[in-house]
Coordinates of N, CA and C and ligand atoms in Angstrom, one line a residue:
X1 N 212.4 96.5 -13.9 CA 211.5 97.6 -14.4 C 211.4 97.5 -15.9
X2 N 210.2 97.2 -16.5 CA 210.3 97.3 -17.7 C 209.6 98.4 -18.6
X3 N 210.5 98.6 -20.0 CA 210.4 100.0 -20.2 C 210.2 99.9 -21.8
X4 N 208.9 100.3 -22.1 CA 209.0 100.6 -23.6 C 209.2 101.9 -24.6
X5 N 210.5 101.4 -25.4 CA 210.8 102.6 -25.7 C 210.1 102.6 -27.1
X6 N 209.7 104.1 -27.3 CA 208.8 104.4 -28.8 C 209.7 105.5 -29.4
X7 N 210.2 104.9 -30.7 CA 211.3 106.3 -31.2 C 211.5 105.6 -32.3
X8 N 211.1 106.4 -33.5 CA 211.5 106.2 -34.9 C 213.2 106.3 -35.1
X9 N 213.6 107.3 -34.5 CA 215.1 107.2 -34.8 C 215.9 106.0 -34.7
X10 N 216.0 105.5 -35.5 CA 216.3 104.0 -35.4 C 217.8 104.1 -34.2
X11 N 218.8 105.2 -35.0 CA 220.2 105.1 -34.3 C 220.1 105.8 -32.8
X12 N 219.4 106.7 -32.4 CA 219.3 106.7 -31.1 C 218.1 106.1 -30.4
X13 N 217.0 105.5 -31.0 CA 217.0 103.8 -30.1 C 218.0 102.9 -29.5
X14 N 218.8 102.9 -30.6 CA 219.9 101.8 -30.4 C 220.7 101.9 -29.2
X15 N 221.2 103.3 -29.1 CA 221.9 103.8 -27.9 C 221.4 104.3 -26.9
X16 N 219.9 104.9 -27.0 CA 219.2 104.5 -25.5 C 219.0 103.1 -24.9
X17 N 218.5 102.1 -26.0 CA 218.6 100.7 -25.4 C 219.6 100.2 -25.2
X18 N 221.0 100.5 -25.6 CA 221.9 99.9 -24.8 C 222.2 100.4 -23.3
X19 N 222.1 102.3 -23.2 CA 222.6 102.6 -22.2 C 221.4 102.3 -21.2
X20 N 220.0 102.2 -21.7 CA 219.2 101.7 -20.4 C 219.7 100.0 -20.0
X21 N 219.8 99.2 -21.3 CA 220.4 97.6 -20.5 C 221.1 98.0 -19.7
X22 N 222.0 98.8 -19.7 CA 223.6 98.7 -18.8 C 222.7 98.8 -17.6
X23 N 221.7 99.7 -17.3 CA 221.6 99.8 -16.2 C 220.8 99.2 -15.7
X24 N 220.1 98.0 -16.1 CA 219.9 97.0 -15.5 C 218.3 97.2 -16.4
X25 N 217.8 97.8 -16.9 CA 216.5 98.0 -17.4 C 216.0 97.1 -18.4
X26 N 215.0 96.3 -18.2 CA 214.5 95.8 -19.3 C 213.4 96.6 -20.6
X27 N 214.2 96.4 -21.8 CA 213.7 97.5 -22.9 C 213.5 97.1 -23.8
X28 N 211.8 97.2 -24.3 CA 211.2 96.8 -25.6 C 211.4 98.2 -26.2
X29 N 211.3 97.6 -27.7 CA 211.4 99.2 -28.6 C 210.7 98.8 -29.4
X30 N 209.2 99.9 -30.0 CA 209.1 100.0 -31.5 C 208.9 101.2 -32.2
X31 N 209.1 101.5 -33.4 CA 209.0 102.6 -34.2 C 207.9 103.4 -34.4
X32 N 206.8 102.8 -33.9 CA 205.6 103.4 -34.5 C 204.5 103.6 -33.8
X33 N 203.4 104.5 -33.6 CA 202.4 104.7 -32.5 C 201.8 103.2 -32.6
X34 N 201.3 102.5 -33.8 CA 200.1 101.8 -34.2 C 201.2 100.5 -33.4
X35 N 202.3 100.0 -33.5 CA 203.6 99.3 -32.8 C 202.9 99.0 -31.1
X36 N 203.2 100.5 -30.9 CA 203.1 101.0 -29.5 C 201.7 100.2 -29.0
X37 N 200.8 100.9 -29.7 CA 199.4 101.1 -28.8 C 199.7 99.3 -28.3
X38 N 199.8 98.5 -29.6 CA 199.7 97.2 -29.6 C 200.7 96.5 -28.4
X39 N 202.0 97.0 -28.5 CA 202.6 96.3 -27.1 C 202.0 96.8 -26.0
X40 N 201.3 97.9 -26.0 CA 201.0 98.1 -24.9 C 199.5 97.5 -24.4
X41 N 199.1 97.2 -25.2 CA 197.4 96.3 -24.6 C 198.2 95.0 -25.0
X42 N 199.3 94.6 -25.4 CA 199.7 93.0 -25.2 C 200.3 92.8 -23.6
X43 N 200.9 93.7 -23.2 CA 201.6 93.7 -21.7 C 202.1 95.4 -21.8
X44 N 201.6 95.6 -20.4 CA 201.4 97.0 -20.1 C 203.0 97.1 -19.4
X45 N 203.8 97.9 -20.1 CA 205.2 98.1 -19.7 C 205.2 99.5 -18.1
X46 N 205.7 99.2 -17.1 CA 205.8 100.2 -15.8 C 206.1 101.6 -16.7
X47 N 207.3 101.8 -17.5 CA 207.7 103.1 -17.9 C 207.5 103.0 -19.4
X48 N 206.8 104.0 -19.9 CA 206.8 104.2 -21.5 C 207.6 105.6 -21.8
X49 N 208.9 105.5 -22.8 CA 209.2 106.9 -23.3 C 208.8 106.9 -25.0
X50 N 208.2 107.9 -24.7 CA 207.3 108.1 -25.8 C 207.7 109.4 -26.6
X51 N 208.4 109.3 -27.9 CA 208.8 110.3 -29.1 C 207.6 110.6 -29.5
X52 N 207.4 112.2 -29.5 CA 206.4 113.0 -29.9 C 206.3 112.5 -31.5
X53 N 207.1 112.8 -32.1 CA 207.1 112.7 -33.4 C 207.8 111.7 -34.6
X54 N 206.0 110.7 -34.3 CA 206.1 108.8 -35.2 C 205.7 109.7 -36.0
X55 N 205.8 108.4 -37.0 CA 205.6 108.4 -38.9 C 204.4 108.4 -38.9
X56 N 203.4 107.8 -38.1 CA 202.8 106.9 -38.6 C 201.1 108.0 -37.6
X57 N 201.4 108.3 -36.3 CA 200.9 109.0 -35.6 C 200.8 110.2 -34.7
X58 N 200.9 111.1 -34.4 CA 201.4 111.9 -33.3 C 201.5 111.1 -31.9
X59 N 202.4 111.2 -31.1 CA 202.6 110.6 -30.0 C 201.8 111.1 -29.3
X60 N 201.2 112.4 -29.7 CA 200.1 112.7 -28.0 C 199.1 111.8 -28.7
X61 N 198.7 111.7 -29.3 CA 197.2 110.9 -29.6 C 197.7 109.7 -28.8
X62 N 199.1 108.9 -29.5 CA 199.5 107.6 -28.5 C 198.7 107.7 -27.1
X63 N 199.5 109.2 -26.4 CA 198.8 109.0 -25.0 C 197.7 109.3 -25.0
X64 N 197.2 109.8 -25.4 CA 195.2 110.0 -25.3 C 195.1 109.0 -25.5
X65 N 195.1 107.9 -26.3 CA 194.9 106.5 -26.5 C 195.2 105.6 -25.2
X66 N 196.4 106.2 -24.9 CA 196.7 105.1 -23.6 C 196.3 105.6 -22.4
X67 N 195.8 106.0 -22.3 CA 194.9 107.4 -20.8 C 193.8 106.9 -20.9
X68 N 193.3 107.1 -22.5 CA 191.6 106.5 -22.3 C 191.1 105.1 -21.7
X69 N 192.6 104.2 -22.0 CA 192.5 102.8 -21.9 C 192.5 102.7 -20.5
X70 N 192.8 103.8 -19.8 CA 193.2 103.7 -18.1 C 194.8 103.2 -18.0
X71 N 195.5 103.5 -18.9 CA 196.8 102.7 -18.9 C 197.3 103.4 -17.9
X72 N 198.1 102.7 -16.5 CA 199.1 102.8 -15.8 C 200.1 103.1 -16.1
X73 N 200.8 102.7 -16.8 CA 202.0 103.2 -17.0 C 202.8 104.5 -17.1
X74 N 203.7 104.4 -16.7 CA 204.4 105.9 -16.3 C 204.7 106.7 -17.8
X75 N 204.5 107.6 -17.9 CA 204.9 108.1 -20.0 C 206.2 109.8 -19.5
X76 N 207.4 109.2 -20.0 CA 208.0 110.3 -20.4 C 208.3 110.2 -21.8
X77 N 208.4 112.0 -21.9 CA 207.2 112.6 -23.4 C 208.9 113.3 -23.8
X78 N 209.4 112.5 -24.9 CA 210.6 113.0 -25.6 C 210.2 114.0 -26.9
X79 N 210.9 114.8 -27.1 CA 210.3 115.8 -28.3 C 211.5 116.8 -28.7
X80 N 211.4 117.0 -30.2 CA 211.8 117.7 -30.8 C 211.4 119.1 -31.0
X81 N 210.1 119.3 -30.8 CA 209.6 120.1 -31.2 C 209.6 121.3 -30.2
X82 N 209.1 122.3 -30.7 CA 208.7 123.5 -29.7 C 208.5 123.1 -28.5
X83 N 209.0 123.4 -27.5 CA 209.4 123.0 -26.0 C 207.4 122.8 -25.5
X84 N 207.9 124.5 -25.3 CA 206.7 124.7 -24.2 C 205.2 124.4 -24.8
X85 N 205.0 124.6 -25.9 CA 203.8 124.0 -26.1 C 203.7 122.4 -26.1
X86 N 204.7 122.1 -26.5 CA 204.9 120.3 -26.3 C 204.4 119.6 -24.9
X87 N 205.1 120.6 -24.1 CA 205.4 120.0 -22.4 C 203.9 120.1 -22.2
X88 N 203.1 121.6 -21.9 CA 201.8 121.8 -21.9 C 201.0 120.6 -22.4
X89 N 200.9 120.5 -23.5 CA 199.7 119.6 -23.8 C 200.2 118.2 -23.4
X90 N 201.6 117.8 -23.7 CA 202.2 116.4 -23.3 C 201.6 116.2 -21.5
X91 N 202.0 117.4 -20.5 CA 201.7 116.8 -19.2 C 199.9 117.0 -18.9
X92 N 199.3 118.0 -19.9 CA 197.7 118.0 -19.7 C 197.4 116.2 -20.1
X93 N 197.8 115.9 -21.0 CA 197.2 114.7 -21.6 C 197.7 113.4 -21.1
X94 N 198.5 113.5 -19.9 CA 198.7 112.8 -18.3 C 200.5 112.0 -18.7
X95 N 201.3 112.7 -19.2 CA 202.2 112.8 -19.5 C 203.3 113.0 -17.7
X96 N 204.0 111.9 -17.5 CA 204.3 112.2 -15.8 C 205.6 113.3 -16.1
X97 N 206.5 112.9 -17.3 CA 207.8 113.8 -17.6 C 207.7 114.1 -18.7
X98 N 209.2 114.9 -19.1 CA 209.2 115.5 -20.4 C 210.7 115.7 -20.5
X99 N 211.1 115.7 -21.2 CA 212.6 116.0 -22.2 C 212.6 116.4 -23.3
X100 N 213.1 117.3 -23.5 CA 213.8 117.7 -24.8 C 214.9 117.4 -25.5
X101 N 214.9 117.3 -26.9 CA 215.9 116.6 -28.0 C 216.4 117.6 -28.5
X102 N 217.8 117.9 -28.1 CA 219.1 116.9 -27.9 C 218.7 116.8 -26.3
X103 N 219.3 115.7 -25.8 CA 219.0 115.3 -24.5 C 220.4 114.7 -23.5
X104 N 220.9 115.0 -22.7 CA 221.9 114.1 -21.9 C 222.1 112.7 -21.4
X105 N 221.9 111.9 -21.6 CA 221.6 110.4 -20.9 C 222.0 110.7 -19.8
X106 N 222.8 111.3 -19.3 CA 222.7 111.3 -17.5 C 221.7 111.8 -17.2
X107 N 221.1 113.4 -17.8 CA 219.4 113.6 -17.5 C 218.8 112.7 -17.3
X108 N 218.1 112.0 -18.7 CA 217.4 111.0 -18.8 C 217.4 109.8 -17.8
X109 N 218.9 109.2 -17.7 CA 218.8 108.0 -16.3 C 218.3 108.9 -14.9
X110 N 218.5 110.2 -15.2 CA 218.4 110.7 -13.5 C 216.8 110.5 -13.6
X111 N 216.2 111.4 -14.7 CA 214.8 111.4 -15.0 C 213.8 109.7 -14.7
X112 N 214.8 108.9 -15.0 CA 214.0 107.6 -15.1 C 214.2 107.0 -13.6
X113 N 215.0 107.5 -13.2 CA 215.1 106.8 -11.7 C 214.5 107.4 -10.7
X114 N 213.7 108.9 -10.8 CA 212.6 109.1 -10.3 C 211.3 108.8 -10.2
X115 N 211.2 108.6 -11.9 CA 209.8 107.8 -12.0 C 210.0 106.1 -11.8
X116 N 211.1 105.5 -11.9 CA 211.1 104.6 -11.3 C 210.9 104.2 -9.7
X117 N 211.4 105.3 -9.1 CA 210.8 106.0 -7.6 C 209.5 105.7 -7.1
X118 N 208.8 106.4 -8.3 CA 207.1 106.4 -8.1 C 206.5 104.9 -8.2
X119 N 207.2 104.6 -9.3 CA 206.6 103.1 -9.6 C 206.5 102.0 -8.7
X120 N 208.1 102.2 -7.7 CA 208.2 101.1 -6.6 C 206.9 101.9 -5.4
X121 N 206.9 103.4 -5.3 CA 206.7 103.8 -4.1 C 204.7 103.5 -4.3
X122 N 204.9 103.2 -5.4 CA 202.7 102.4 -5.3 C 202.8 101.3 -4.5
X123 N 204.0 100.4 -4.6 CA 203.7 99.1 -4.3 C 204.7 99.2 -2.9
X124 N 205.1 99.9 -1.6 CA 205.9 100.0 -1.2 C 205.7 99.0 0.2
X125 N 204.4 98.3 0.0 CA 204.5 97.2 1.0 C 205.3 96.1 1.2
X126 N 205.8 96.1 2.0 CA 206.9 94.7 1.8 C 206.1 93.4 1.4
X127 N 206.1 92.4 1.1 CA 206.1 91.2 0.7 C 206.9 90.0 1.3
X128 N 205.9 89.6 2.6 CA 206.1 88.1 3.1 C 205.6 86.9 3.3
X129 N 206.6 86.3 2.9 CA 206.3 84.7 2.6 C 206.8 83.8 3.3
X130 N 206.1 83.0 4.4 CA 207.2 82.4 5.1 C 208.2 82.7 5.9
X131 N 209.4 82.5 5.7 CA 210.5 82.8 6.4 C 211.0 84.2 5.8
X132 N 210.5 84.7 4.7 CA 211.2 85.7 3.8 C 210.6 86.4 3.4
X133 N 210.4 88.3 4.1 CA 210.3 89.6 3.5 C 211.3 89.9 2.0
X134 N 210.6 90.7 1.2 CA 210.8 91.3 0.3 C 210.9 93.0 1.0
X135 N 212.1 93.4 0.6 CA 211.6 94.8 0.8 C 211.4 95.5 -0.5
X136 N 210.3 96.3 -0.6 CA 210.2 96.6 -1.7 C 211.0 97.8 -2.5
X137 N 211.4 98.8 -1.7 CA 211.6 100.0 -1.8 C 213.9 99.9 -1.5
X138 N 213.9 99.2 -1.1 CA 215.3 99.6 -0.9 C 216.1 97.5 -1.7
X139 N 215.3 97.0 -2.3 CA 215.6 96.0 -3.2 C 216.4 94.8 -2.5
X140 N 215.8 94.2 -1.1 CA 217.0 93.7 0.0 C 215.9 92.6 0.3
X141 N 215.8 91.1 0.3 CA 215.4 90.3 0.8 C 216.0 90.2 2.5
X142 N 215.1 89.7 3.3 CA 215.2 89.4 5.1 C 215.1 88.2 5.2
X143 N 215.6 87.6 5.7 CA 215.2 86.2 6.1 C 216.4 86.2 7.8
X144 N 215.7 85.3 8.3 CA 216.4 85.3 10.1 C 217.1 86.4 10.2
X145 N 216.4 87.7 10.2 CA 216.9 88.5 10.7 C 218.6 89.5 10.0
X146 N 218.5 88.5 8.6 CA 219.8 88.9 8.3 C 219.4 89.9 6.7
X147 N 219.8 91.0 6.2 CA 219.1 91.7 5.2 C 220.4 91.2 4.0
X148 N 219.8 90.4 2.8 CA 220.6 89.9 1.2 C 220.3 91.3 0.5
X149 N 221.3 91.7 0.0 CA 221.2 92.6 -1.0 C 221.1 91.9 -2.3
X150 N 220.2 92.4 -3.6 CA 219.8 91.3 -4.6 C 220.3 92.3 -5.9
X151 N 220.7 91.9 -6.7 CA 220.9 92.5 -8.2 C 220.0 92.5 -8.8
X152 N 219.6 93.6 -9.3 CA 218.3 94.0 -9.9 C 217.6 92.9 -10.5
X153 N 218.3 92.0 -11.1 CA 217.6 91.0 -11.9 C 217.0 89.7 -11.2
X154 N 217.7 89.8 -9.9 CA 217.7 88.7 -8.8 C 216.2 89.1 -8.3
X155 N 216.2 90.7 -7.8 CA 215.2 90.8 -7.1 C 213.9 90.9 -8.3
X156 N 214.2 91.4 -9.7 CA 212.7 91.5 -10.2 C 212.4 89.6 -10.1
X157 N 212.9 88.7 -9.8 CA 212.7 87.6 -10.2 C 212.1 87.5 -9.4
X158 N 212.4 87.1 -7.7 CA 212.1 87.0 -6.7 C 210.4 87.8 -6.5
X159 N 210.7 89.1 -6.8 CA 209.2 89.9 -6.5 C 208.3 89.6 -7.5
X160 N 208.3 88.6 -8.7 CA 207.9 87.9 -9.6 C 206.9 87.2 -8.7
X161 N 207.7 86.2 -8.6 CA 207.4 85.0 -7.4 C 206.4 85.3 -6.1
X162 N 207.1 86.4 -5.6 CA 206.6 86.5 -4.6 C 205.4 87.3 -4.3
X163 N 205.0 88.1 -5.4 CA 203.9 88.4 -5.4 C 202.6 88.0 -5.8
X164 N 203.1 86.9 -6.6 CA 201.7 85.8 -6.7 C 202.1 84.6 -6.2
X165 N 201.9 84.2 -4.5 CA 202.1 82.7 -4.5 C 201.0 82.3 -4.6
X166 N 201.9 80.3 -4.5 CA 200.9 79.4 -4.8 C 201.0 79.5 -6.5
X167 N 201.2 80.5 -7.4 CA 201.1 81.0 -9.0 C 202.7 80.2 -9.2
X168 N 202.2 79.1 -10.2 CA 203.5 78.7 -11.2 C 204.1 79.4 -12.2
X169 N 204.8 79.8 -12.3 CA 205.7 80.8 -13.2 C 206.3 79.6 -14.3
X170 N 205.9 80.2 -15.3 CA 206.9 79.1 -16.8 C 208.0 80.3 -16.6
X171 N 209.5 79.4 -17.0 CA 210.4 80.0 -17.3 C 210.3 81.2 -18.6
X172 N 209.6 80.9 -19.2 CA 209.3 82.1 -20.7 C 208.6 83.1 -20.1
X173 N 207.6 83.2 -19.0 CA 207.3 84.5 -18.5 C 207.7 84.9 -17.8
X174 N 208.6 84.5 -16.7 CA 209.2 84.6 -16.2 C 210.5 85.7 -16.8
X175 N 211.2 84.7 -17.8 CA 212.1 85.5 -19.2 C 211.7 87.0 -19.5
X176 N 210.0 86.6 -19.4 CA 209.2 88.3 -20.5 C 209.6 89.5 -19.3
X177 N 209.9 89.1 -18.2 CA 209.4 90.1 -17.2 C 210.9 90.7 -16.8
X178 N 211.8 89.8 -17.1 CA 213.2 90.2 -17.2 C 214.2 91.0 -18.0
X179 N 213.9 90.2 -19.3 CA 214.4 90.6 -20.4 C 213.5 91.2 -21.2
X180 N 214.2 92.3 -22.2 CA 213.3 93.0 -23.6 C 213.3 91.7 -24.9
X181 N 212.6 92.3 -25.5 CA 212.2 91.5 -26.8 C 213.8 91.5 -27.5
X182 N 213.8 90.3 -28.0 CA 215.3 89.7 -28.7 C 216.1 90.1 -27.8
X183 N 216.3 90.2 -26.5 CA 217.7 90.3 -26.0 C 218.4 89.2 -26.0
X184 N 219.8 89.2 -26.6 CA 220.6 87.8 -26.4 C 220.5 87.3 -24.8
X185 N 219.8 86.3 -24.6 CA 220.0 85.7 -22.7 C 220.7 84.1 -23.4
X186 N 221.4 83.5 -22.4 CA 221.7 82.8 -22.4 C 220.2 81.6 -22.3
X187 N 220.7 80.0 -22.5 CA 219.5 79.5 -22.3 C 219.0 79.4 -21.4
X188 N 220.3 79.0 -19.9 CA 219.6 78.9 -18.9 C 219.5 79.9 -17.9
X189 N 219.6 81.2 -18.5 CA 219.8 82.2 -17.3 C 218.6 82.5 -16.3
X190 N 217.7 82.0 -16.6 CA 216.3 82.1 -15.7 C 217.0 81.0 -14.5
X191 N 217.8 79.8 -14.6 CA 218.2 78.9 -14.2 C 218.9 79.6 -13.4
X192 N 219.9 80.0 -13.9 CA 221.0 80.9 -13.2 C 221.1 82.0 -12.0
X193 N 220.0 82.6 -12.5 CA 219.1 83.7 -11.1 C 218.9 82.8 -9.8
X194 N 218.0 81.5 -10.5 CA 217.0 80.9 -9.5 C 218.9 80.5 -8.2
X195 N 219.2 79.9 -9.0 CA 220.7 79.1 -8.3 C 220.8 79.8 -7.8
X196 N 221.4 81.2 -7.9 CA 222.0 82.3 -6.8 C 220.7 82.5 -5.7
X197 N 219.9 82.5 -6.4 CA 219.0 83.5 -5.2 C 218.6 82.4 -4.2
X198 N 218.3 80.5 -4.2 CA 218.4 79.6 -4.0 C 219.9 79.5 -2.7
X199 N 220.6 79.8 -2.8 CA 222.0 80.0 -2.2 C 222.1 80.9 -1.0
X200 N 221.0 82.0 -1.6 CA 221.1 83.5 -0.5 C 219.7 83.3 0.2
X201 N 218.3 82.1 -0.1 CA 217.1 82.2 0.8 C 217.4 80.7 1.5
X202 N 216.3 80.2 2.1 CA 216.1 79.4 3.1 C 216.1 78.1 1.9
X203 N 216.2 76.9 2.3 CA 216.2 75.8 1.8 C 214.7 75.6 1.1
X204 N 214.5 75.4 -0.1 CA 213.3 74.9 -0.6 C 212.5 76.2 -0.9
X205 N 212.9 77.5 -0.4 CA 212.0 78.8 -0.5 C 211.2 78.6 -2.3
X206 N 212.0 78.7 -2.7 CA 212.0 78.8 -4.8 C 211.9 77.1 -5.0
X207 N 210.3 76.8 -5.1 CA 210.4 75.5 -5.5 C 210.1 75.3 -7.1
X208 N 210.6 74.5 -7.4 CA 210.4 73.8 -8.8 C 209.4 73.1 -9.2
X209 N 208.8 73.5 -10.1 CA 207.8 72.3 -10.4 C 207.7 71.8 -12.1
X210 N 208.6 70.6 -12.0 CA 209.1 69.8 -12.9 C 208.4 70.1 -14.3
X211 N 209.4 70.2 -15.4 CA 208.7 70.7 -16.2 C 207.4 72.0 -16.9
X212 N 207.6 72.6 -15.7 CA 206.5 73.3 -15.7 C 207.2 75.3 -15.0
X213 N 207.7 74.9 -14.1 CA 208.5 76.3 -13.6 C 208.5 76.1 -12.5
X214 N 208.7 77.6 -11.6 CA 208.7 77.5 -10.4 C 207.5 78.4 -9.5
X215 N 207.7 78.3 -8.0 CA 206.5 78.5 -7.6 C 207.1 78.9 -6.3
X216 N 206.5 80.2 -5.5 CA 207.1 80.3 -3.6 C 205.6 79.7 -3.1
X217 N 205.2 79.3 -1.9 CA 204.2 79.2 -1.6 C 204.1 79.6 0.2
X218 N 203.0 79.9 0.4 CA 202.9 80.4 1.7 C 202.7 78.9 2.5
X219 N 203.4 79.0 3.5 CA 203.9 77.7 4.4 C 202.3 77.6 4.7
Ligands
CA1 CA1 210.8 111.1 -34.2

């Protein structure tokens, strides 16, 4: 699930993006609406939490900008400010949540695993390929009848793959869809997924294509 976070407060950036890594979330951050709008017409992030109050813009305008664009993405609307009028115009202006600052991180993870909820429950079709269902909704690959349980980073890989076959994946996009911007990864850790997940499907499922990435393809 990837999640852009928009928050001038440099030091509680830092510690939402860590406590979202822990939990397995991949998390861009930038400071600024004009930041924002931009990562977000460069690759449209599933979850945006969006700080009412940038330097640079009002964060509802952010979402009126990103509503007008038809942007998908899910927006919870963090704020300092006067609650109830915040909430009002933040959910009129298609805002899915809302929190208020000071905030609990157990809130917030509860809050985000809802709308993470929503996000899986658009796409709640399973995905098969071959010998191998995806389940989408409870994060468990099938194959002969037997159900793998995947670690979050295993399965965003896999539903990578497996939702565009026949589509070669470069390792670097592959990387974008995993990890946030500047996260320390090892070099070969896209390598490292593939190996495990390679171990737990059918022989040859995740094929390689030399120099170039990998690819599932419909038998
Ligand atoms: Ca702020």
């Amino acid at each position: 699930m990837q999640i852009l976070l928009v928050e001038d407060d440099l030091s509680l950036a830092d510690g939402l993006r860590t406590a979202l890594k822990r939990q397995g979330f991949s998390v861009n951050h930038v400071a600024t609406g004009k930041a924002a709008l931009q990562a977000i017409r460069a690759e449209q992030p599933e979850i945006i939490i969006l700080d009412l109050g940038l330097p640079d813009m009002d964060g509802l305008e952010v979402l009126r900008q990103l509503r007008a664009a038809d942007g998908k993405s899910l927006v919870m609307v963090l704020t300092a400010r006067d609650a109830t009028t915040d909430k009002v115009t933040g959910l009129d202006r298609g805002a899915d949540d809302y929190l208020g600052k000071p905030f609990d991180m157990t809130e917030l993870l509860a809050r985000l695993r809802a709308l993470e909820r929503r996000v899986t429950a658009v796409q709640t079709a399973d995905i098969t390929i071959g010998a191998v269902t995806l389940d989408i909704l409870r994060h468990k690959a099938c194959t002969g009848g037997h159900d793998i349980d995947l670690p979050r980073r295993e399965f965003m890989l896999l539903k990578a793959l497996m939702e565009h076959p026949g589509h070669i994946h470069s390792r670097q996009s592959l990387e974008s869809k995993l990890y946030g911007w500047g996260e320390e990864l090892a070099s070969n850790s896209i390598e490292v997924h593939i190996h495990h997940l390679r171990k737990k499907l059918p022989e040859d499922f995740i094929k390689t294509v030399r120099g170039v990435g990998y690819t599932v393809r419909d038998a």
